[in-house]
Amino acid sequence: MPSASLIKEFEAIIGKENVFTSEPDRQSYAYDSAVLDQVVPALVLRPTETEQLGKLVKLCYENDHPITVRGAGTNLSGGTIPDKREGIVILTNSLNKIIEINEQDLYAVVEPGVVTAKFAAEVAKRGLFYPPDPGSQAVSTLGGNVAENAGGLRGLKYGVTKDYVMGIEFFDVNGGLVKTGSRTVKCVTGYNLAGLMAASEGTLGVFSQITLKLVPPPKASKAMMAVFDDVNKASEAVAAIIAAHVVPCTLEFMDKSSINYVEDFTKAGLPREAAAILLIEVDGHPAQVEDDAATVVKALNASGATEVHVAKDAAEKFKLWEARRNALPALARARATTVLEDATVPRSQIPAMVKAINDIAKKHNIAIGTFGHAGDGNLHPTILCDRRDKHEFERVESAVDEIFDVALSLHGTLSGEHGIGLAKSKWMEKETSKATIEYSRNMKRAIDPKYILNPGKIIGA
Amino acid sequence: MPSASLIKEFEAIIGKENVFTSEPDRQSYAYDSAVLDQVVPALVLRPTETEQLGKLVKLCYENDHPITVRGAGTNLSGGTIPDKREGIVILTNSLNKIIEINEQDLYAVVEPGVVTAKFAAEVAKRGLFYPPDPGSQAVSTLGGNVAENAGGLRGLKYGVTKDYVMGIEFFDVNGGLVKTGSRTVKCVTGYNLAGLMAASEGTLGVFSQITLKLVPPPKASKAMMAVFDDVNKASEAVAAIIAAHVVPCTLEFMDKSSINYVEDFTKAGLPREAAAILLIEVDGHPAQVEDDAATVVKALNASGATEVHVAKDAAEKFKLWEARRNALPALARARATTVLEDATVPRSQIPAMVKAINDIAKKHNIAIGTFGHAGDGNLHPTILCDRRDKHEFERVESAVDEIFDVALSLHGTLSGEHGIGLAKSKWMEKETSKATIEYSRNMKRAIDPKYILNPGKIIGA
């Protein structure tokens, strides 16, 4: 626990009501959505103005307290688990002002604690569109989205969070305000630190303000579902769609076990016998949507889909996507522990990846349901287990190791959108190189000599 | 000049024929396209295999020789001017292999010396599209484009070079190979060093291999020209087009003096009396192109265009764009020295910016022609002068100072796409902050303790 005098200094900055010292309060911020050991923070601070943030960071640095900045704690790799060395959690949920939505210049300026879905809704009210849609968007924050470079269903066509970051202001460890990027579409003034902040998981600076790009919304869209009796055929369909130069806004995959878990959960009428389904949405100009939908249906049929169902109206479309939205909740309720992975491969490697995942599940006698973003090769093999069963969990850990090895052998990556955090840092060198880790550590050490900015994440301690 | 023994070591790596020691050879690499003093390098090296690159970098580092990596030397901010402290130039023009164009997974892997236009043409042959189109694309290299984060005419709709960088492999100062990014659409493994490399101007690593995103090409396009008797009306038209949710692939502006210089040069029939013209192209699905073109024409007329001319065929379209392509060559031939700036503002601030530029030109009695990318607020005020005329050039320097001040006061940026290099580093703190410069310098020092990677650029010495 920090000294009484330091606590008094924090209280002087943000008020007594925003400094949390009690065990139950601190306990609430000991974990995130990753399957990892909890660490109870020594203190929790809730600034209400961004000006206070810099002062808090400086004080933590001067007093050697590691900082973990926390939005909604939805990340899946332990990025918001506090440090064991008297770690302090700084909450951003009261830094939630949308400072500006500029309709003429197509950008918005926000504080880091703004909730993603609320922001997207505000933007939509002005007739504009903020595309990134991570699965946790209903509660996740934009600061967290940037820190994790959150993806989502629309990644293939619209890109991920970093593609919408125009500028960031952040505090360095001394409480100095670093300004990077601009409100202009083009900016090459100085290093692309805004780009560096994306996916930096709170280890290089504490965000104070974020400028995000907006786009005009698509005028029309159309959703459909295709059923396959063979995973390879589903994957061929994905390739055929891209080869026909259609880039759907979403192109989602669910394997047989995901389908059945969802069906157990929702009785939505999904085809239990199918080896896989694809859920696809195309958007854009109405004529383009018609053409693209026709091209997609053709590609699906040519690839051997046993059934193609095009949603006739908004209600049918909603129902299709509800099945996809239920994939994770349905899988999660089957067993006590859900290990949600995001090994990602170039999309042409999906059949090889799905086959390998199924072989690994059999080999280790564990249950894996796989769903995810087929369009961008970002699969979510989801392992259903019970962490309290030591023997089973050892098999799970072996399986995860093997999944990563296969993904890397297929020119893929450890993490498409969930981050490295604590969970995957030990695998980093396998994908990159010793020189990459050294380069990253040198950079980190120069920016944060005492390693107080969310230590242990990405590059280890 | 490096020692004879060091030269022998270089020769052992790349062969005698690729080590240039003679004065005339070295003289060729003493400058780039910025108006700055020349610096003749101590030595010029031309590796022919990327494996050699790491060895050269290591040797330079061990022997304290600053390195400036050079593609085509087209940059406009002194980014490729060698260091005075026995600087060595490393040429990338023999590292020009396109390693892979992957049509299924929509990416390409290239060496840094591949010429932009050649690459775009190869990609087009496979039925795909690489959108970034910097003005120097006919000779510029992809490595240079990434190092400068080159923009171009298509920035508004398609983004700039960094938006197409999926991954980079680069050498650190010890010759270690750093791997960042992936061949997958989504990747959050480790720091976004690929993003950091964009616009880093060769100061943080030496690129060995670049993975670039490709997209399907638009199926149709339509170009048009609008004539205005008032700059404000042209700018209102830009705002009206965006407000109507049309995002043209190009939306270009030329002021009266640019028009007249082009007309002197080409006799293309441009309207000499016009205060400004806009050149616009929309692309996409054929039906969308029709709709968008109609919306644009309506916006142009409603904003008071005195004439709107839609290109009827490819030949007319070519002629329209030829006028724009001739803007810089036409301006450049008017006087001995051309200072091409790229101060950039949010697009709604274009009228204020154009007015300020004209006031500054009058105040300092200098000639400025302004053209550029109206859609993204990236203007090119081009000062026509003679650097040998000391008095005039002092006035030019004062004018440039004032142009930057105005751009910053309008929430703009010092450089939209030309880079900071040597030319603008002294202004960096004005746009960012002392903490930003310190943060950047700490980072640079950690990565390159001897400051041998293109020293002096961006953040000064």
PDB file of C-alpha atoms in Angstrom, chain A residues 100 102-107 126-128 148-157 159-160 162-163 165 170-172 176-201 203-205 213 216-217 219 239 242-247 285-289 291-292 342 344-349 373 375-378 411-420 428 431-436 438-447 457-459, chain B residues 100 102-107 126-128 148-157 159-160 162-163 165 170-172 176-201 203-205 213 216-217 219 239 242-247 285-289 291-292 342 344-349 373 375-378 411-420 428 431-436 438-447 457-459:
ATOM      1  CA  GLU A 100     -15.609  17.359 -30.912  1.00  0.00           C
ATOM      2  CA  ASN A 102     -16.279  17.556 -36.940  1.00  0.00           C
ATOM      3  CA  GLU A 103     -18.641  16.797 -39.802  1.00  0.00           C
ATOM      4  CA  GLN A 104     -16.847  18.991 -42.335  1.00  0.00           C
ATOM      5  CA  ASP A 105     -13.416  17.586 -41.717  1.00  0.00           C
ATOM      6  CA  LEU A 106     -14.511  14.037 -40.856  1.00  0.00           C
ATOM      7  CA  TYR A 107     -12.821  13.554 -37.510  1.00  0.00           C
ATOM      8  CA  ARG A 126     -24.444  13.071 -37.229  1.00  0.00           C
ATOM      9  CA  GLY A 127     -24.814  10.890 -40.297  1.00  0.00           C
ATOM     10  CA  LEU A 128     -21.246   9.580 -40.140  1.00  0.00           C
ATOM     11  CA  GLU A 148      -4.892  -2.924 -27.930  1.00  0.00           C
ATOM     12  CA  ASN A 149      -5.388  -1.919 -31.575  1.00  0.00           C
ATOM     13  CA  ALA A 150      -8.776  -3.613 -31.360  1.00  0.00           C
ATOM     14  CA  GLY A 151     -10.161  -5.297 -34.456  1.00  0.00           C
ATOM     15  CA  GLY A 152     -13.648  -6.629 -35.003  1.00  0.00           C
ATOM     16  CA  LEU A 153     -15.901  -7.970 -37.695  1.00  0.00           C
ATOM     17  CA  ARG A 154     -15.365  -5.173 -40.205  1.00  0.00           C
ATOM     18  CA  GLY A 155     -11.556  -5.464 -40.348  1.00  0.00           C
ATOM     19  CA  LEU A 156     -11.367  -6.914 -43.846  1.00  0.00           C
ATOM     20  CA  LYS A 157     -13.006  -3.981 -45.610  1.00  0.00           C
ATOM     21  CA  GLY A 159      -9.469  -1.936 -41.224  1.00  0.00           C
ATOM     22  CA  VAL A 160      -8.864  -1.919 -37.473  1.00  0.00           C
ATOM     23  CA  LYS A 162      -5.146   1.977 -35.803  1.00  0.00           C
ATOM     24  CA  ASP A 163      -6.467   2.807 -39.259  1.00  0.00           C
ATOM     25  CA  VAL A 165      -6.200   7.025 -35.275  1.00  0.00           C
ATOM     26  CA  PHE A 170      -0.316  11.332 -24.230  1.00  0.00           C
ATOM     27  CA  PHE A 171       1.633  11.869 -21.034  1.00  0.00           C
ATOM     28  CA  ASP A 172       5.200  10.628 -20.678  1.00  0.00           C
ATOM     29  CA  GLY A 176       4.999  15.948 -20.051  1.00  0.00           C
ATOM     30  CA  LEU A 177       2.363  16.099 -22.784  1.00  0.00           C
ATOM     31  CA  VAL A 178       3.486  14.474 -26.047  1.00  0.00           C
ATOM     32  CA  LYS A 179       1.509  15.542 -29.133  1.00  0.00           C
ATOM     33  CA  THR A 180       1.500  13.373 -32.224  1.00  0.00           C
ATOM     34  CA  GLY A 181      -0.559  13.321 -35.406  1.00  0.00           C
ATOM     35  CA  SER A 182      -3.040  15.948 -36.464  1.00  0.00           C
ATOM     36  CA  ARG A 183      -6.609  16.810 -37.369  1.00  0.00           C
ATOM     37  CA  THR A 184      -5.523  16.710 -41.006  1.00  0.00           C
ATOM     38  CA  VAL A 185      -5.867  13.690 -43.276  1.00  0.00           C
ATOM     39  CA  LYS A 186      -2.158  13.855 -44.032  1.00  0.00           C
ATOM     40  CA  CYS A 187       0.521  14.546 -41.458  1.00  0.00           C
ATOM     41  CA  VAL A 188       4.195  13.577 -41.446  1.00  0.00           C
ATOM     42  CA  THR A 189       5.386  15.974 -38.760  1.00  0.00           C
ATOM     43  CA  GLY A 190       7.709  13.984 -36.526  1.00  0.00           C
ATOM     44  CA  TYR A 191       7.717  10.312 -35.719  1.00  0.00           C
ATOM     45  CA  ASN A 192       4.470   8.417 -36.162  1.00  0.00           C
ATOM     46  CA  LEU A 193       4.067   8.085 -32.405  1.00  0.00           C
ATOM     47  CA  ALA A 194       0.303   7.858 -32.813  1.00  0.00           C
ATOM     48  CA  GLY A 195       0.918   4.711 -34.862  1.00  0.00           C
ATOM     49  CA  LEU A 196       3.338   3.456 -32.203  1.00  0.00           C
ATOM     50  CA  MET A 197       0.746   3.971 -29.464  1.00  0.00           C
ATOM     51  CA  ALA A 198      -1.659   1.614 -31.271  1.00  0.00           C
ATOM     52  CA  ALA A 199      -1.155  -1.846 -29.745  1.00  0.00           C
ATOM     53  CA  SER A 200       1.370  -0.519 -27.195  1.00  0.00           C
ATOM     54  CA  GLU A 201      -0.879  -1.729 -24.340  1.00  0.00           C
ATOM     55  CA  THR A 203       3.534   0.563 -21.901  1.00  0.00           C
ATOM     56  CA  LEU A 204       4.796   3.700 -23.677  1.00  0.00           C
ATOM     57  CA  GLY A 205       2.553   6.544 -22.513  1.00  0.00           C
ATOM     58  CA  LYS A 213     -11.061   9.482 -38.448  1.00  0.00           C
ATOM     59  CA  PRO A 216     -19.508   8.503 -44.619  1.00  0.00           C
ATOM     60  CA  PRO A 217     -21.674   5.450 -43.907  1.00  0.00           C
ATOM     61  CA  LYS A 219     -25.903   3.563 -48.215  1.00  0.00           C
ATOM     62  CA  ALA A 239     -11.064 -17.400 -51.729  1.00  0.00           C
ATOM     63  CA  ILE A 242     -11.910 -12.331 -52.893  1.00  0.00           C
ATOM     64  CA  ALA A 243     -10.823 -13.582 -56.328  1.00  0.00           C
ATOM     65  CA  ALA A 244     -14.024 -12.051 -57.725  1.00  0.00           C
ATOM     66  CA  HIS A 245     -12.803  -8.742 -56.227  1.00  0.00           C
ATOM     67  CA  VAL A 246     -15.631  -8.442 -53.738  1.00  0.00           C
ATOM     68  CA  VAL A 247     -14.509  -7.209 -50.322  1.00  0.00           C
ATOM     69  CA  HIS A 285     -23.862   1.879 -53.017  1.00  0.00           C
ATOM     70  CA  PRO A 286     -27.199   0.043 -53.545  1.00  0.00           C
ATOM     71  CA  ALA A 287     -26.274  -1.084 -57.070  1.00  0.00           C
ATOM     72  CA  GLN A 288     -22.900  -2.296 -55.901  1.00  0.00           C
ATOM     73  CA  VAL A 289     -24.549  -4.195 -53.043  1.00  0.00           C
ATOM     74  CA  ASP A 291     -23.950  -6.845 -57.817  1.00  0.00           C
ATOM     75  CA  ASP A 292     -21.679  -7.912 -54.977  1.00  0.00           C
ATOM     76  CA  ASP A 342      -6.862 -15.352 -31.965  1.00  0.00           C
ATOM     77  CA  THR A 344      -4.360 -15.485 -37.393  1.00  0.00           C
ATOM     78  CA  VAL A 345      -3.240 -16.681 -40.816  1.00  0.00           C
ATOM     79  CA  PRO A 346      -3.368 -15.329 -44.369  1.00  0.00           C
ATOM     80  CA  ARG A 347      -6.910 -16.174 -45.445  1.00  0.00           C
ATOM     81  CA  SER A 348      -5.820 -18.774 -48.012  1.00  0.00           C
ATOM     82  CA  GLN A 349      -4.409 -20.805 -45.105  1.00  0.00           C
ATOM     83  CA  HIS A 373     -13.251 -13.547 -39.190  1.00  0.00           C
ATOM     84  CA  GLY A 375     -12.185 -12.701 -44.492  1.00  0.00           C
ATOM     85  CA  ASP A 376      -9.045 -11.633 -42.704  1.00  0.00           C
ATOM     86  CA  GLY A 377      -7.868 -15.065 -41.557  1.00  0.00           C
ATOM     87  CA  ASN A 378      -8.470 -14.070 -37.936  1.00  0.00           C
ATOM     88  CA  HIS A 411       2.953 -17.268 -42.269  1.00  0.00           C
ATOM     89  CA  GLY A 412       0.449 -16.202 -39.627  1.00  0.00           C
ATOM     90  CA  THR A 413       0.695 -14.340 -36.364  1.00  0.00           C
ATOM     91  CA  LEU A 414       0.263 -15.043 -32.625  1.00  0.00           C
ATOM     92  CA  SER A 415      -2.393 -12.419 -32.216  1.00  0.00           C
ATOM     93  CA  GLY A 416      -4.673 -10.817 -34.748  1.00  0.00           C
ATOM     94  CA  GLU A 417      -6.533  -8.539 -32.394  1.00  0.00           C
ATOM     95  CA  HIS A 418      -6.358  -9.616 -28.735  1.00  0.00           C
ATOM     96  CA  GLY A 419      -2.889  -8.356 -27.930  1.00  0.00           C
ATOM     97  CA  ILE A 420       0.200  -9.947 -26.417  1.00  0.00           C
ATOM     98  CA  MET A 428       7.037 -13.194 -29.065  1.00  0.00           C
ATOM     99  CA  GLU A 431       7.318 -14.943 -34.414  1.00  0.00           C
ATOM    100  CA  THR A 432       9.762 -12.065 -34.561  1.00  0.00           C
ATOM    101  CA  SER A 433      13.442 -12.343 -33.616  1.00  0.00           C
ATOM    102  CA  LYS A 434      15.854 -11.777 -30.754  1.00  0.00           C
ATOM    103  CA  ALA A 435      16.775  -8.456 -32.382  1.00  0.00           C
ATOM    104  CA  THR A 436      13.090  -7.413 -32.394  1.00  0.00           C
ATOM    105  CA  GLU A 438      16.017  -6.212 -27.957  1.00  0.00           C
ATOM    106  CA  TYR A 439      14.999  -3.258 -30.147  1.00  0.00           C
ATOM    107  CA  SER A 440      11.629  -3.047 -28.387  1.00  0.00           C
ATOM    108  CA  ARG A 441      13.165  -3.302 -24.913  1.00  0.00           C
ATOM    109  CA  ASN A 442      15.734  -0.604 -25.681  1.00  0.00           C
ATOM    110  CA  MET A 443      12.958   1.676 -26.840  1.00  0.00           C
ATOM    111  CA  LYS A 444      10.842   0.941 -23.764  1.00  0.00           C
ATOM    112  CA  ARG A 445      13.770   1.487 -21.396  1.00  0.00           C
ATOM    113  CA  ALA A 446      14.572   4.867 -22.933  1.00  0.00           C
ATOM    114  CA  ILE A 447      10.981   6.062 -22.654  1.00  0.00           C
ATOM    115  CA  LYS A 457       3.298  -6.608 -20.976  1.00  0.00           C
ATOM    116  CA  ILE A 458       4.337  -7.446 -24.583  1.00  0.00           C
ATOM    117  CA  ILE A 459       8.116  -7.673 -24.080  1.00  0.00           C
TER     118      ILE A 459
ATOM    119  CA  GLU B 100       5.805 -11.928 -54.086  1.00  0.00           C
ATOM    120  CA  ASN B 102      -0.185 -12.698 -53.506  1.00  0.00           C
ATOM    121  CA  GLU B 103      -3.521 -12.412 -55.295  1.00  0.00           C
ATOM    122  CA  GLN B 104      -5.427 -14.619 -52.839  1.00  0.00           C
ATOM    123  CA  ASP B 105      -4.292 -12.827 -49.741  1.00  0.00           C
ATOM    124  CA  LEU B 106      -4.021  -9.346 -51.276  1.00  0.00           C
ATOM    125  CA  TYR B 107      -0.473  -8.417 -50.343  1.00  0.00           C
ATOM    126  CA  ARG B 126      -2.492  -9.102 -61.779  1.00  0.00           C
ATOM    127  CA  GLY B 127      -5.795  -7.229 -61.704  1.00  0.00           C
ATOM    128  CA  LEU B 128      -5.086  -5.548 -58.364  1.00  0.00           C
ATOM    129  CA  GLU B 148       8.735   9.516 -45.899  1.00  0.00           C
ATOM    130  CA  ASN B 149       5.188   8.151 -45.571  1.00  0.00           C
ATOM    131  CA  ALA B 150       4.576   9.518 -49.060  1.00  0.00           C
ATOM    132  CA  GLY B 151       1.122  10.806 -49.920  1.00  0.00           C
ATOM    133  CA  GLY B 152      -0.222  11.710 -53.324  1.00  0.00           C
ATOM    134  CA  LEU B 153      -3.437  12.590 -55.094  1.00  0.00           C
ATOM    135  CA  ARG B 154      -5.490   9.660 -53.821  1.00  0.00           C
ATOM    136  CA  GLY B 155      -4.934  10.329 -50.091  1.00  0.00           C
ATOM    137  CA  LEU B 156      -8.453  11.495 -49.325  1.00  0.00           C
ATOM    138  CA  LYS B 157     -10.190   8.275 -50.337  1.00  0.00           C
ATOM    139  CA  GLY B 159      -5.007   6.975 -47.585  1.00  0.00           C
ATOM    140  CA  VAL B 160      -1.238   7.319 -47.764  1.00  0.00           C
ATOM    141  CA  LYS B 162       1.507   3.974 -44.128  1.00  0.00           C
ATOM    142  CA  ASP B 163      -2.037   2.724 -44.675  1.00  0.00           C
ATOM    143  CA  VAL B 165       2.328  -1.093 -44.861  1.00  0.00           C
ATOM    144  CA  PHE B 170      14.668  -3.845 -41.018  1.00  0.00           C
ATOM    145  CA  PHE B 171      18.232  -3.905 -39.707  1.00  0.00           C
ATOM    146  CA  ASP B 172      19.133  -2.300 -36.410  1.00  0.00           C
ATOM    147  CA  GLY B 176      20.246  -7.523 -36.288  1.00  0.00           C
ATOM    148  CA  LEU B 177      17.092  -8.186 -38.302  1.00  0.00           C
ATOM    149  CA  VAL B 178      13.969  -6.728 -36.674  1.00  0.00           C
ATOM    150  CA  LYS B 179      10.686  -8.249 -37.880  1.00  0.00           C
ATOM    151  CA  THR B 180       7.455  -6.352 -37.452  1.00  0.00           C
ATOM    152  CA  GLY B 181       3.951  -6.770 -38.807  1.00  0.00           C
ATOM    153  CA  SER B 182       2.698  -9.704 -40.807  1.00  0.00           C
ATOM    154  CA  ARG B 183       1.203 -11.002 -44.027  1.00  0.00           C
ATOM    155  CA  THR B 184      -2.147 -11.106 -42.246  1.00  0.00           C
ATOM    156  CA  VAL B 185      -4.726  -8.316 -42.376  1.00  0.00           C
ATOM    157  CA  LYS B 186      -4.736  -8.170 -38.584  1.00  0.00           C
ATOM    158  CA  CYS B 187      -1.625  -8.384 -36.427  1.00  0.00           C
ATOM    159  CA  VAL B 188      -0.998  -7.032 -32.938  1.00  0.00           C
ATOM    160  CA  THR B 189       2.091  -9.076 -32.131  1.00  0.00           C
ATOM    161  CA  GLY B 190       4.521  -6.684 -30.455  1.00  0.00           C
ATOM    162  CA  TYR B 191       4.943  -2.988 -30.917  1.00  0.00           C
ATOM    163  CA  ASN B 192       3.678  -1.469 -34.160  1.00  0.00           C
ATOM    164  CA  LEU B 193       7.234  -0.872 -35.340  1.00  0.00           C
ATOM    165  CA  ALA B 194       6.077  -1.053 -38.963  1.00  0.00           C
ATOM    166  CA  GLY B 195       3.889   1.973 -38.207  1.00  0.00           C
ATOM    167  CA  LEU B 196       6.816   3.676 -36.482  1.00  0.00           C
ATOM    168  CA  MET B 197       9.037   3.113 -39.529  1.00  0.00           C
ATOM    169  CA  ALA B 198       6.576   5.069 -41.707  1.00  0.00           C
ATOM    170  CA  ALA B 199       7.804   8.675 -41.807  1.00  0.00           C
ATOM    171  CA  SER B 200      10.916   7.821 -39.755  1.00  0.00           C
ATOM    172  CA  GLU B 201      13.146   9.037 -42.620  1.00  0.00           C
ATOM    173  CA  THR B 203      16.607   7.410 -38.612  1.00  0.00           C
ATOM    174  CA  LEU B 204      15.442   4.287 -36.774  1.00  0.00           C
ATOM    175  CA  GLY B 205      16.409   1.335 -38.975  1.00  0.00           C
ATOM    176  CA  LYS B 213      -1.456  -4.296 -48.760  1.00  0.00           C
ATOM    177  CA  PRO B 216      -9.210  -4.687 -55.841  1.00  0.00           C
ATOM    178  CA  PRO B 217      -9.258  -1.818 -58.354  1.00  0.00           C
ATOM    179  CA  LYS B 219     -14.455  -0.742 -61.757  1.00  0.00           C
ATOM    180  CA  ALA B 239     -17.132  21.270 -48.308  1.00  0.00           C
ATOM    181  CA  ILE B 242     -17.937  16.071 -48.489  1.00  0.00           C
ATOM    182  CA  ALA B 243     -21.195  17.132 -46.824  1.00  0.00           C
ATOM    183  CA  ALA B 244     -23.022  15.176 -49.540  1.00  0.00           C
ATOM    184  CA  HIS B 245     -20.970  12.129 -48.394  1.00  0.00           C
ATOM    185  CA  VAL B 246     -19.090  11.748 -51.634  1.00  0.00           C
ATOM    186  CA  VAL B 247     -15.408  10.927 -51.123  1.00  0.00           C
ATOM    187  CA  HIS B 285     -18.932   0.751 -58.939  1.00  0.00           C
ATOM    188  CA  PRO B 286     -20.288   2.173 -62.237  1.00  0.00           C
ATOM    189  CA  ALA B 287     -23.670   3.104 -60.722  1.00  0.00           C
ATOM    190  CA  GLN B 288     -21.989   4.740 -57.761  1.00  0.00           C
ATOM    191  CA  VAL B 289     -19.709   6.688 -60.111  1.00  0.00           C
ATOM    192  CA  ASP B 291     -24.523   8.986 -58.775  1.00  0.00           C
ATOM    193  CA  ASP B 292     -21.422  10.508 -57.232  1.00  0.00           C
ATOM    194  CA  ASP B 342       3.177  21.304 -48.057  1.00  0.00           C
ATOM    195  CA  THR B 344      -1.657  21.238 -44.521  1.00  0.00           C
ATOM    196  CA  VAL B 345      -4.920  22.252 -42.832  1.00  0.00           C
ATOM    197  CA  PRO B 346      -8.270  20.618 -42.121  1.00  0.00           C
ATOM    198  CA  ARG B 347     -10.087  21.020 -45.423  1.00  0.00           C
ATOM    199  CA  SER B 348     -12.633  23.471 -44.060  1.00  0.00           C
ATOM    200  CA  GLN B 349      -9.735  25.884 -43.450  1.00  0.00           C
ATOM    201  CA  HIS B 373      -4.938  18.265 -52.681  1.00  0.00           C
ATOM    202  CA  GLY B 375      -9.836  17.098 -50.490  1.00  0.00           C
ATOM    203  CA  ASP B 376      -7.371  16.506 -47.705  1.00  0.00           C
ATOM    204  CA  GLY B 377      -6.360  20.127 -47.076  1.00  0.00           C
ATOM    205  CA  ASN B 378      -2.856  19.370 -48.301  1.00  0.00           C
ATOM    206  CA  HIS B 411      -5.192  23.345 -36.542  1.00  0.00           C
ATOM    207  CA  GLY B 412      -2.991  22.275 -39.436  1.00  0.00           C
ATOM    208  CA  THR B 413       0.442  20.694 -39.714  1.00  0.00           C
ATOM    209  CA  LEU B 414       3.916  21.674 -40.943  1.00  0.00           C
ATOM    210  CA  SER B 415       4.084  18.830 -43.396  1.00  0.00           C
ATOM    211  CA  GLY B 416       1.331  16.801 -44.971  1.00  0.00           C
ATOM    212  CA  GLU B 417       3.487  14.539 -47.066  1.00  0.00           C
ATOM    213  CA  HIS B 418       6.993  15.929 -47.740  1.00  0.00           C
ATOM    214  CA  GLY B 419       8.558  15.086 -44.409  1.00  0.00           C
ATOM    215  CA  ILE B 420      10.482  17.109 -41.831  1.00  0.00           C
ATOM    216  CA  MET B 428       8.919  20.814 -34.893  1.00  0.00           C
ATOM    217  CA  GLU B 431       3.560  22.140 -33.693  1.00  0.00           C
ATOM    218  CA  THR B 432       4.193  19.512 -31.041  1.00  0.00           C
ATOM    219  CA  SER B 433       5.787  20.229 -27.654  1.00  0.00           C
ATOM    220  CA  LYS B 434       9.117  20.158 -25.840  1.00  0.00           C
ATOM    221  CA  ALA B 435       8.041  16.833 -24.316  1.00  0.00           C
ATOM    222  CA  THR B 436       7.412  15.420 -27.824  1.00  0.00           C
ATOM    223  CA  GLU B 438      12.441  14.887 -25.775  1.00  0.00           C
ATOM    224  CA  TYR B 439      10.409  11.689 -26.079  1.00  0.00           C
ATOM    225  CA  SER B 440      11.488  11.274 -29.713  1.00  0.00           C
ATOM    226  CA  ARG B 441      15.146  11.981 -28.933  1.00  0.00           C
ATOM    227  CA  ASN B 442      15.171   9.494 -26.041  1.00  0.00           C
ATOM    228  CA  MET B 443      13.730   6.868 -28.326  1.00  0.00           C
ATOM    229  CA  LYS B 444      16.250   7.615 -31.081  1.00  0.00           C
ATOM    230  CA  ARG B 445      19.185   7.583 -28.651  1.00  0.00           C
ATOM    231  CA  ALA B 446      18.179   4.180 -27.283  1.00  0.00           C
ATOM    232  CA  ILE B 447      17.884   2.667 -30.748  1.00  0.00           C
ATOM    233  CA  LYS B 457      16.734  14.579 -39.639  1.00  0.00           C
ATOM    234  CA  ILE B 458      13.338  15.207 -37.969  1.00  0.00           C
ATOM    235  CA  ILE B 459      14.538  15.857 -34.401  1.00  0.00           C
TER     236      ILE B 459
END
